[in-house]
Amino acid sequence: MNEILAVIYYCFWRFGNEAIISTEYLESDVFFCFSNLMSEVKDGFLRDLDKEQNGIDGKCKQMLRVLQLVDEPVYRKLEHDKVNP
């Protein structure tokens, strides 16, 4: 999760002092965004839910269905090489 937080922090810091984002409350703004993001994707980080539809396995299967529709050659290559999500 620290990888996610680092990206959010970098974006807020990098684009801080522009009209939309202020660095005055950088820490609290980053925490707010991170907390809201984690509340949306938390099921992907809970081991007990890995096998559920909202868990990581379900999300990977959903991604593969989308990939099959959007980019059939890549999907076939992954299937051929037996790359499991």
PDB file of N, CA and C in Angstrom:
ATOM      1  N   MET A   1       0.812  -1.193   0.000  1.00  0.00           N
ATOM      2  CA  MET A   1       0.000   0.000   0.000  1.00  0.00           C
ATOM      3  C   MET A   1       0.860   1.262   0.000  1.00  0.00           C
ATOM      4  N   ASN A   2       2.087   1.127   0.482  1.00  0.00           N
ATOM      5  CA  ASN A   2       2.946   2.305   0.506  1.00  0.00           C
ATOM      6  C   ASN A   2       3.267   2.786  -0.907  1.00  0.00           C
ATOM      7  N   GLU A   3       3.232   1.869  -1.887  1.00  0.00           N
ATOM      8  CA  GLU A   3       3.464   2.274  -3.276  1.00  0.00           C
ATOM      9  C   GLU A   3       2.343   3.187  -3.766  1.00  0.00           C
ATOM     10  N   ILE A   4       1.141   2.903  -3.333  1.00  0.00           N
ATOM     11  CA  ILE A   4      -0.009   3.734  -3.704  1.00  0.00           C
ATOM     12  C   ILE A   4       0.112   5.101  -3.040  1.00  0.00           C
ATOM     13  N   LEU A   5       0.419   5.083  -1.768  1.00  0.00           N
ATOM     14  CA  LEU A   5       0.554   6.337  -1.026  1.00  0.00           C
ATOM     15  C   LEU A   5       1.672   7.209  -1.595  1.00  0.00           C
ATOM     16  N   ALA A   6       2.770   6.597  -1.980  1.00  0.00           N
ATOM     17  CA  ALA A   6       3.892   7.355  -2.535  1.00  0.00           C
ATOM     18  C   ALA A   6       3.505   8.086  -3.816  1.00  0.00           C
ATOM     19  N   VAL A   7       2.728   7.439  -4.665  1.00  0.00           N
ATOM     20  CA  VAL A   7       2.297   8.080  -5.914  1.00  0.00           C
ATOM     21  C   VAL A   7       1.381   9.264  -5.624  1.00  0.00           C
ATOM     22  N   ILE A   8       0.448   9.074  -4.715  1.00  0.00           N
ATOM     23  CA  ILE A   8      -0.455  10.176  -4.347  1.00  0.00           C
ATOM     24  C   ILE A   8       0.350  11.341  -3.767  1.00  0.00           C
ATOM     25  N   TYR A   9       1.254  11.020  -2.853  1.00  0.00           N
ATOM     26  CA  TYR A   9       2.068  12.067  -2.226  1.00  0.00           C
ATOM     27  C   TYR A   9       2.885  12.815  -3.277  1.00  0.00           C
ATOM     28  N   TYR A  10       3.511  12.068  -4.184  1.00  0.00           N
ATOM     29  CA  TYR A  10       4.329  12.701  -5.217  1.00  0.00           C
ATOM     30  C   TYR A  10       3.487  13.636  -6.091  1.00  0.00           C
ATOM     31  N   CYS A  11       2.322  13.172  -6.489  1.00  0.00           N
ATOM     32  CA  CYS A  11       1.462  14.011  -7.340  1.00  0.00           C
ATOM     33  C   CYS A  11       1.053  15.289  -6.629  1.00  0.00           C
ATOM     34  N   PHE A  12       0.685  15.169  -5.362  1.00  0.00           N
ATOM     35  CA  PHE A  12       0.296  16.368  -4.611  1.00  0.00           C
ATOM     36  C   PHE A  12       1.488  17.295  -4.412  1.00  0.00           C
ATOM     37  N   TRP A  13       2.641  16.723  -4.127  1.00  0.00           N
ATOM     38  CA  TRP A  13       3.838  17.538  -3.918  1.00  0.00           C
ATOM     39  C   TRP A  13       4.296  18.176  -5.213  1.00  0.00           C
ATOM     40  N   ARG A  14       4.329  17.392  -6.286  1.00  0.00           N
ATOM     41  CA  ARG A  14       4.834  17.861  -7.575  1.00  0.00           C
ATOM     42  C   ARG A  14       3.968  18.973  -8.153  1.00  0.00           C
ATOM     43  N   PHE A  15       2.663  18.806  -8.022  1.00  0.00           N
ATOM     44  CA  PHE A  15       1.751  19.779  -8.614  1.00  0.00           C
ATOM     45  C   PHE A  15       1.162  20.698  -7.550  1.00  0.00           C
ATOM     46  N   GLY A  16       1.787  20.792  -6.440  1.00  0.00           N
ATOM     47  CA  GLY A  16       1.377  21.638  -5.351  1.00  0.00           C
ATOM     48  C   GLY A  16       1.444  23.109  -5.707  1.00  0.00           C
ATOM     49  N   ASN A  17       1.380  24.084  -5.235  1.00  0.00           N
ATOM     50  CA  ASN A  17       1.572  25.483  -5.666  1.00  0.00           C
ATOM     51  C   ASN A  17       0.941  25.826  -7.008  1.00  0.00           C
ATOM     52  N   GLU A  18       0.154  24.966  -7.592  1.00  0.00           N
ATOM     53  CA  GLU A  18      -0.629  25.334  -8.773  1.00  0.00           C
ATOM     54  C   GLU A  18      -2.015  25.710  -8.279  1.00  0.00           C
ATOM     55  N   ALA A  19      -2.830  26.178  -9.158  1.00  0.00           N
ATOM     56  CA  ALA A  19      -4.119  26.731  -8.750  1.00  0.00           C
ATOM     57  C   ALA A  19      -5.020  25.724  -8.021  1.00  0.00           C
ATOM     58  N   ILE A  20      -4.961  24.461  -8.385  1.00  0.00           N
ATOM     59  CA  ILE A  20      -5.920  23.496  -7.835  1.00  0.00           C
ATOM     60  C   ILE A  20      -5.467  22.914  -6.506  1.00  0.00           C
ATOM     61  N   ILE A  21      -4.202  22.589  -6.379  1.00  0.00           N
ATOM     62  CA  ILE A  21      -3.700  21.901  -5.185  1.00  0.00           C
ATOM     63  C   ILE A  21      -2.742  22.818  -4.426  1.00  0.00           C
ATOM     64  N   SER A  22      -2.965  22.925  -3.133  1.00  0.00           N
ATOM     65  CA  SER A  22      -2.082  23.727  -2.289  1.00  0.00           C
ATOM     66  C   SER A  22      -1.246  22.802  -1.414  1.00  0.00           C
ATOM     67  N   THR A  23       0.011  23.151  -1.206  1.00  0.00           N
ATOM     68  CA  THR A  23       0.866  22.333  -0.342  1.00  0.00           C
ATOM     69  C   THR A  23       0.724  22.717   1.129  1.00  0.00           C
ATOM     70  N   GLU A  24      -0.117  23.692   1.418  1.00  0.00           N
ATOM     71  CA  GLU A  24      -0.278  24.131   2.800  1.00  0.00           C
ATOM     72  C   GLU A  24      -0.769  22.986   3.700  1.00  0.00           C
ATOM     73  N   TYR A  25      -1.687  22.190   3.195  1.00  0.00           N
ATOM     74  CA  TYR A  25      -2.235  21.061   3.956  1.00  0.00           C
ATOM     75  C   TYR A  25      -1.922  19.744   3.259  1.00  0.00           C
ATOM     76  N   LEU A  26      -0.726  19.622   2.762  1.00  0.00           N
ATOM     77  CA  LEU A  26      -0.325  18.472   1.957  1.00  0.00           C
ATOM     78  C   LEU A  26      -0.577  17.145   2.683  1.00  0.00           C
ATOM     79  N   GLU A  27      -0.114  17.030   3.905  1.00  0.00           N
ATOM     80  CA  GLU A  27      -0.232  15.763   4.621  1.00  0.00           C
ATOM     81  C   GLU A  27      -1.692  15.354   4.825  1.00  0.00           C
ATOM     82  N   SER A  28      -2.515  16.279   5.248  1.00  0.00           N
ATOM     83  CA  SER A  28      -3.912  15.938   5.492  1.00  0.00           C
ATOM     84  C   SER A  28      -4.659  15.667   4.186  1.00  0.00           C
ATOM     85  N   ASP A  29      -4.341  16.385   3.113  1.00  0.00           N
ATOM     86  CA  ASP A  29      -4.978  16.134   1.821  1.00  0.00           C
ATOM     87  C   ASP A  29      -4.600  14.763   1.269  1.00  0.00           C
ATOM     88  N   VAL A  30      -3.328  14.402   1.399  1.00  0.00           N
ATOM     89  CA  VAL A  30      -2.869  13.090   0.933  1.00  0.00           C
ATOM     90  C   VAL A  30      -3.542  11.995   1.760  1.00  0.00           C
ATOM     91  N   PHE A  31      -3.609  12.173   3.058  1.00  0.00           N
ATOM     92  CA  PHE A  31      -4.257  11.183   3.917  1.00  0.00           C
ATOM     93  C   PHE A  31      -5.723  11.015   3.547  1.00  0.00           C
ATOM     94  N   PHE A  32      -6.410  12.105   3.291  1.00  0.00           N
ATOM     95  CA  PHE A  32      -7.823  12.062   2.907  1.00  0.00           C
ATOM     96  C   PHE A  32      -8.004  11.271   1.614  1.00  0.00           C
ATOM     97  N   CYS A  33      -7.201  11.568   0.607  1.00  0.00           N
ATOM     98  CA  CYS A  33      -7.298  10.864  -0.673  1.00  0.00           C
ATOM     99  C   CYS A  33      -6.958   9.390  -0.523  1.00  0.00           C
ATOM    100  N   PHE A  34      -5.898   9.092   0.210  1.00  0.00           N
ATOM    101  CA  PHE A  34      -5.487   7.710   0.418  1.00  0.00           C
ATOM    102  C   PHE A  34      -6.572   6.929   1.159  1.00  0.00           C
ATOM    103  N   SER A  35      -7.138   7.511   2.181  1.00  0.00           N
ATOM    104  CA  SER A  35      -8.191   6.842   2.949  1.00  0.00           C
ATOM    105  C   SER A  35      -9.405   6.544   2.077  1.00  0.00           C
ATOM    106  N   ASN A  36      -9.804   7.505   1.267  1.00  0.00           N
ATOM    107  CA  ASN A  36     -10.949   7.288   0.384  1.00  0.00           C
ATOM    108  C   ASN A  36     -10.651   6.232  -0.672  1.00  0.00           C
ATOM    109  N   LEU A  37      -9.460   6.260  -1.241  1.00  0.00           N
ATOM    110  CA  LEU A  37      -9.077   5.256  -2.226  1.00  0.00           C
ATOM    111  C   LEU A  37      -9.057   3.867  -1.601  1.00  0.00           C
ATOM    112  N   MET A  38      -8.473   3.733  -0.415  1.00  0.00           N
ATOM    113  CA  MET A  38      -8.393   2.425   0.240  1.00  0.00           C
ATOM    114  C   MET A  38      -9.778   1.905   0.607  1.00  0.00           C
ATOM    115  N   SER A  39     -10.701   2.779   0.944  1.00  0.00           N
ATOM    116  CA  SER A  39     -12.053   2.309   1.255  1.00  0.00           C
ATOM    117  C   SER A  39     -12.734   1.735   0.013  1.00  0.00           C
ATOM    118  N   GLU A  40     -12.331   2.193  -1.152  1.00  0.00           N
ATOM    119  CA  GLU A  40     -12.884   1.670  -2.405  1.00  0.00           C
ATOM    120  C   GLU A  40     -12.243   0.348  -2.817  1.00  0.00           C
ATOM    121  N   VAL A  41     -10.960   0.176  -2.573  1.00  0.00           N
ATOM    122  CA  VAL A  41     -10.239  -1.005  -3.075  1.00  0.00           C
ATOM    123  C   VAL A  41      -9.811  -1.963  -1.964  1.00  0.00           C
ATOM    124  N   LYS A  42     -10.313  -1.779  -0.757  1.00  0.00           N
ATOM    125  CA  LYS A  42      -9.850  -2.570   0.389  1.00  0.00           C
ATOM    126  C   LYS A  42     -10.036  -4.069   0.205  1.00  0.00           C
ATOM    127  N   ASP A  43     -11.085  -4.499  -0.488  1.00  0.00           N
ATOM    128  CA  ASP A  43     -11.327  -5.928  -0.656  1.00  0.00           C
ATOM    129  C   ASP A  43     -10.178  -6.617  -1.390  1.00  0.00           C
ATOM    130  N   GLY A  44      -9.490  -5.887  -2.233  1.00  0.00           N
ATOM    131  CA  GLY A  44      -8.363  -6.455  -2.955  1.00  0.00           C
ATOM    132  C   GLY A  44      -7.157  -6.711  -2.070  1.00  0.00           C
ATOM    133  N   PHE A  45      -7.173  -6.186  -0.841  1.00  0.00           N
ATOM    134  CA  PHE A  45      -6.036  -6.332   0.059  1.00  0.00           C
ATOM    135  C   PHE A  45      -6.334  -7.237   1.254  1.00  0.00           C
ATOM    136  N   LEU A  46      -7.518  -7.835   1.285  1.00  0.00           N
ATOM    137  CA  LEU A  46      -7.886  -8.711   2.389  1.00  0.00           C
ATOM    138  C   LEU A  46      -7.753 -10.168   1.954  1.00  0.00           C
ATOM    139  N   ARG A  47      -6.846 -10.890   2.575  1.00  0.00           N
ATOM    140  CA  ARG A  47      -6.569 -12.282   2.192  1.00  0.00           C
ATOM    141  C   ARG A  47      -7.809 -13.158   2.294  1.00  0.00           C
ATOM    142  N   ASP A  48      -8.660 -12.914   3.286  1.00  0.00           N
ATOM    143  CA  ASP A  48      -9.869 -13.723   3.450  1.00  0.00           C
ATOM    144  C   ASP A  48     -10.819 -13.599   2.268  1.00  0.00           C
ATOM    145  N   LEU A  49     -10.725 -12.504   1.535  1.00  0.00           N
ATOM    146  CA  LEU A  49     -11.627 -12.268   0.411  1.00  0.00           C
ATOM    147  C   LEU A  49     -10.987 -12.550  -0.948  1.00  0.00           C
ATOM    148  N   ASP A  50      -9.778 -13.105  -0.962  1.00  0.00           N
ATOM    149  CA  ASP A  50      -9.073 -13.343  -2.219  1.00  0.00           C
ATOM    150  C   ASP A  50      -9.905 -14.134  -3.215  1.00  0.00           C
ATOM    151  N   LYS A  51     -10.635 -15.126  -2.761  1.00  0.00           N
ATOM    152  CA  LYS A  51     -11.399 -15.999  -3.662  1.00  0.00           C
ATOM    153  C   LYS A  51     -12.780 -15.447  -4.002  1.00  0.00           C
ATOM    154  N   GLU A  52     -13.171 -14.366  -3.395  1.00  0.00           N
ATOM    155  CA  GLU A  52     -14.485 -13.775  -3.659  1.00  0.00           C
ATOM    156  C   GLU A  52     -14.463 -12.927  -4.922  1.00  0.00           C
ATOM    157  N   GLN A  53     -15.640 -12.565  -5.405  1.00  0.00           N
ATOM    158  CA  GLN A  53     -15.757 -11.753  -6.611  1.00  0.00           C
ATOM    159  C   GLN A  53     -15.087 -10.391  -6.447  1.00  0.00           C
ATOM    160  N   ASN A  54     -15.175  -9.808  -5.262  1.00  0.00           N
ATOM    161  CA  ASN A  54     -14.560  -8.501  -5.017  1.00  0.00           C
ATOM    162  C   ASN A  54     -13.107  -8.609  -4.585  1.00  0.00           C
ATOM    163  N   GLY A  55     -12.630  -9.819  -4.349  1.00  0.00           N
ATOM    164  CA  GLY A  55     -11.237 -10.016  -3.958  1.00  0.00           C
ATOM    165  C   GLY A  55     -10.319  -9.955  -5.168  1.00  0.00           C
ATOM    166  N   ILE A  56      -9.052 -10.206  -4.938  1.00  0.00           N
ATOM    167  CA  ILE A  56      -8.056 -10.068  -5.993  1.00  0.00           C
ATOM    168  C   ILE A  56      -8.278 -11.075  -7.121  1.00  0.00           C
ATOM    169  N   ASP A  57      -8.695 -12.312  -6.786  1.00  0.00           N
ATOM    170  CA  ASP A  57      -8.948 -13.301  -7.832  1.00  0.00           C
ATOM    171  C   ASP A  57     -10.108 -12.881  -8.728  1.00  0.00           C
ATOM    172  N   GLY A  58     -11.163 -12.387  -8.113  1.00  0.00           N
ATOM    173  CA  GLY A  58     -12.312 -11.918  -8.883  1.00  0.00           C
ATOM    174  C   GLY A  58     -11.962 -10.740  -9.768  1.00  0.00           C
ATOM    175  N   LYS A  59     -11.159  -9.826  -9.245  1.00  0.00           N
ATOM    176  CA  LYS A  59     -10.741  -8.654 -10.036  1.00  0.00           C
ATOM    177  C   LYS A  59      -9.870  -9.075 -11.215  1.00  0.00           C
ATOM    178  N   CYS A  60      -9.000 -10.067 -11.008  1.00  0.00           N
ATOM    179  CA  CYS A  60      -8.148 -10.548 -12.104  1.00  0.00           C
ATOM    180  C   CYS A  60      -8.983 -11.225 -13.189  1.00  0.00           C
ATOM    181  N   LYS A  61      -9.977 -12.010 -12.779  1.00  0.00           N
ATOM    182  CA  LYS A  61     -10.867 -12.637 -13.764  1.00  0.00           C
ATOM    183  C   LYS A  61     -11.645 -11.579 -14.543  1.00  0.00           C
ATOM    184  N   GLN A  62     -12.091 -10.565 -13.841  1.00  0.00           N
ATOM    185  CA  GLN A  62     -12.804  -9.463 -14.495  1.00  0.00           C
ATOM    186  C   GLN A  62     -11.889  -8.745 -15.486  1.00  0.00           C
ATOM    187  N   MET A  63     -10.635  -8.522 -15.095  1.00  0.00           N
ATOM    188  CA  MET A  63      -9.675  -7.877 -15.991  1.00  0.00           C
ATOM    189  C   MET A  63      -9.433  -8.725 -17.240  1.00  0.00           C
ATOM    190  N   LEU A  64      -9.356 -10.040 -17.071  1.00  0.00           N
ATOM    191  CA  LEU A  64      -9.158 -10.921 -18.220  1.00  0.00           C
ATOM    192  C   LEU A  64     -10.348 -10.883 -19.174  1.00  0.00           C
ATOM    193  N   ARG A  65     -11.560 -10.811 -18.636  1.00  0.00           N
ATOM    194  CA  ARG A  65     -12.750 -10.705 -19.508  1.00  0.00           C
ATOM    195  C   ARG A  65     -12.712  -9.410 -20.311  1.00  0.00           C
ATOM    196  N   VAL A  66     -12.318  -8.329 -19.663  1.00  0.00           N
ATOM    197  CA  VAL A  66     -12.207  -7.048 -20.365  1.00  0.00           C
ATOM    198  C   VAL A  66     -11.107  -7.119 -21.413  1.00  0.00           C
ATOM    199  N   LEU A  67      -9.975  -7.697 -21.053  1.00  0.00           N
ATOM    200  CA  LEU A  67      -8.861  -7.826 -21.985  1.00  0.00           C
ATOM    201  C   LEU A  67      -9.257  -8.659 -23.193  1.00  0.00           C
ATOM    202  N   GLN A  68     -10.031  -9.699 -22.978  1.00  0.00           N
ATOM    203  CA  GLN A  68     -10.480 -10.545 -24.080  1.00  0.00           C
ATOM    204  C   GLN A  68     -11.328  -9.740 -25.062  1.00  0.00           C
ATOM    205  N   LEU A  69     -12.124  -8.815 -24.553  1.00  0.00           N
ATOM    206  CA  LEU A  69     -12.965  -7.985 -25.420  1.00  0.00           C
ATOM    207  C   LEU A  69     -12.176  -6.867 -26.098  1.00  0.00           C
ATOM    208  N   VAL A  70     -11.233  -6.303 -25.379  1.00  0.00           N
ATOM    209  CA  VAL A  70     -10.530  -5.116 -25.858  1.00  0.00           C
ATOM    210  C   VAL A  70      -9.309  -5.465 -26.704  1.00  0.00           C
ATOM    211  N   ASP A  71      -8.565  -6.497 -26.305  1.00  0.00           N
ATOM    212  CA  ASP A  71      -7.321  -6.839 -26.993  1.00  0.00           C
ATOM    213  C   ASP A  71      -7.166  -8.356 -27.080  1.00  0.00           C
ATOM    214  N   GLU A  72      -7.890  -8.945 -28.001  1.00  0.00           N
ATOM    215  CA  GLU A  72      -7.916 -10.401 -28.161  1.00  0.00           C
ATOM    216  C   GLU A  72      -6.533 -11.014 -28.365  1.00  0.00           C
ATOM    217  N   PRO A  73      -5.638 -10.422 -29.187  1.00  0.00           N
ATOM    218  CA  PRO A  73      -4.313 -11.024 -29.356  1.00  0.00           C
ATOM    219  C   PRO A  73      -3.512 -11.129 -28.048  1.00  0.00           C
ATOM    220  N   VAL A  74      -3.571 -10.121 -27.233  1.00  0.00           N
ATOM    221  CA  VAL A  74      -2.857 -10.164 -25.950  1.00  0.00           C
ATOM    222  C   VAL A  74      -3.483 -11.233 -25.051  1.00  0.00           C
ATOM    223  N   TYR A  75      -4.793 -11.288 -25.035  1.00  0.00           N
ATOM    224  CA  TYR A  75      -5.477 -12.306 -24.238  1.00  0.00           C
ATOM    225  C   TYR A  75      -5.071 -13.710 -24.678  1.00  0.00           C
ATOM    226  N   ARG A  76      -5.064 -13.960 -25.983  1.00  0.00           N
ATOM    227  CA  ARG A  76      -4.673 -15.275 -26.502  1.00  0.00           C
ATOM    228  C   ARG A  76      -3.222 -15.600 -26.141  1.00  0.00           C
ATOM    229  N   LYS A  77      -2.342 -14.619 -26.215  1.00  0.00           N
ATOM    230  CA  LYS A  77      -0.930 -14.819 -25.867  1.00  0.00           C
ATOM    231  C   LYS A  77      -0.787 -15.214 -24.393  1.00  0.00           C
ATOM    232  N   LEU A  78      -1.513 -14.542 -23.529  1.00  0.00           N
ATOM    233  CA  LEU A  78      -1.473 -14.867 -22.105  1.00  0.00           C
ATOM    234  C   LEU A  78      -2.006 -16.286 -21.861  1.00  0.00           C
ATOM    235  N   GLU A  79      -3.076 -16.636 -22.547  1.00  0.00           N
ATOM    236  CA  GLU A  79      -3.639 -17.984 -22.408  1.00  0.00           C
ATOM    237  C   GLU A  79      -2.659 -19.024 -22.941  1.00  0.00           C
ATOM    238  N   HIS A  80      -2.067 -18.759 -24.081  1.00  0.00           N
ATOM    239  CA  HIS A  80      -1.123 -19.685 -24.705  1.00  0.00           C
ATOM    240  C   HIS A  80       0.091 -19.924 -23.812  1.00  0.00           C
ATOM    241  N   ASP A  81       0.595 -18.858 -23.200  1.00  0.00           N
ATOM    242  CA  ASP A  81       1.769 -18.959 -22.329  1.00  0.00           C
ATOM    243  C   ASP A  81       1.420 -19.376 -20.904  1.00  0.00           C
ATOM    244  N   LYS A  82       0.136 -19.596 -20.684  1.00  0.00           N
ATOM    245  CA  LYS A  82      -0.365 -20.001 -19.359  1.00  0.00           C
ATOM    246  C   LYS A  82       0.033 -19.025 -18.261  1.00  0.00           C
ATOM    247  N   VAL A  83      -0.129 -17.745 -18.561  1.00  0.00           N
ATOM    248  CA  VAL A  83       0.130 -16.696 -17.579  1.00  0.00           C
ATOM    249  C   VAL A  83      -1.140 -16.527 -16.758  1.00  0.00           C
ATOM    250  N   ASN A  84      -1.073 -16.943 -15.527  1.00  0.00           N
ATOM    251  CA  ASN A  84      -2.236 -16.817 -14.642  1.00  0.00           C
ATOM    252  C   ASN A  84      -2.203 -15.462 -13.948  1.00  0.00           C
ATOM    253  N   PRO A  85      -3.361 -14.872 -13.793  1.00  0.00           N
ATOM    254  CA  PRO A  85      -3.398 -13.561 -13.121  1.00  0.00           C
ATOM    255  C   PRO A  85      -3.022 -13.647 -11.662  1.00  0.00           C
TER     256      PRO A  85
END
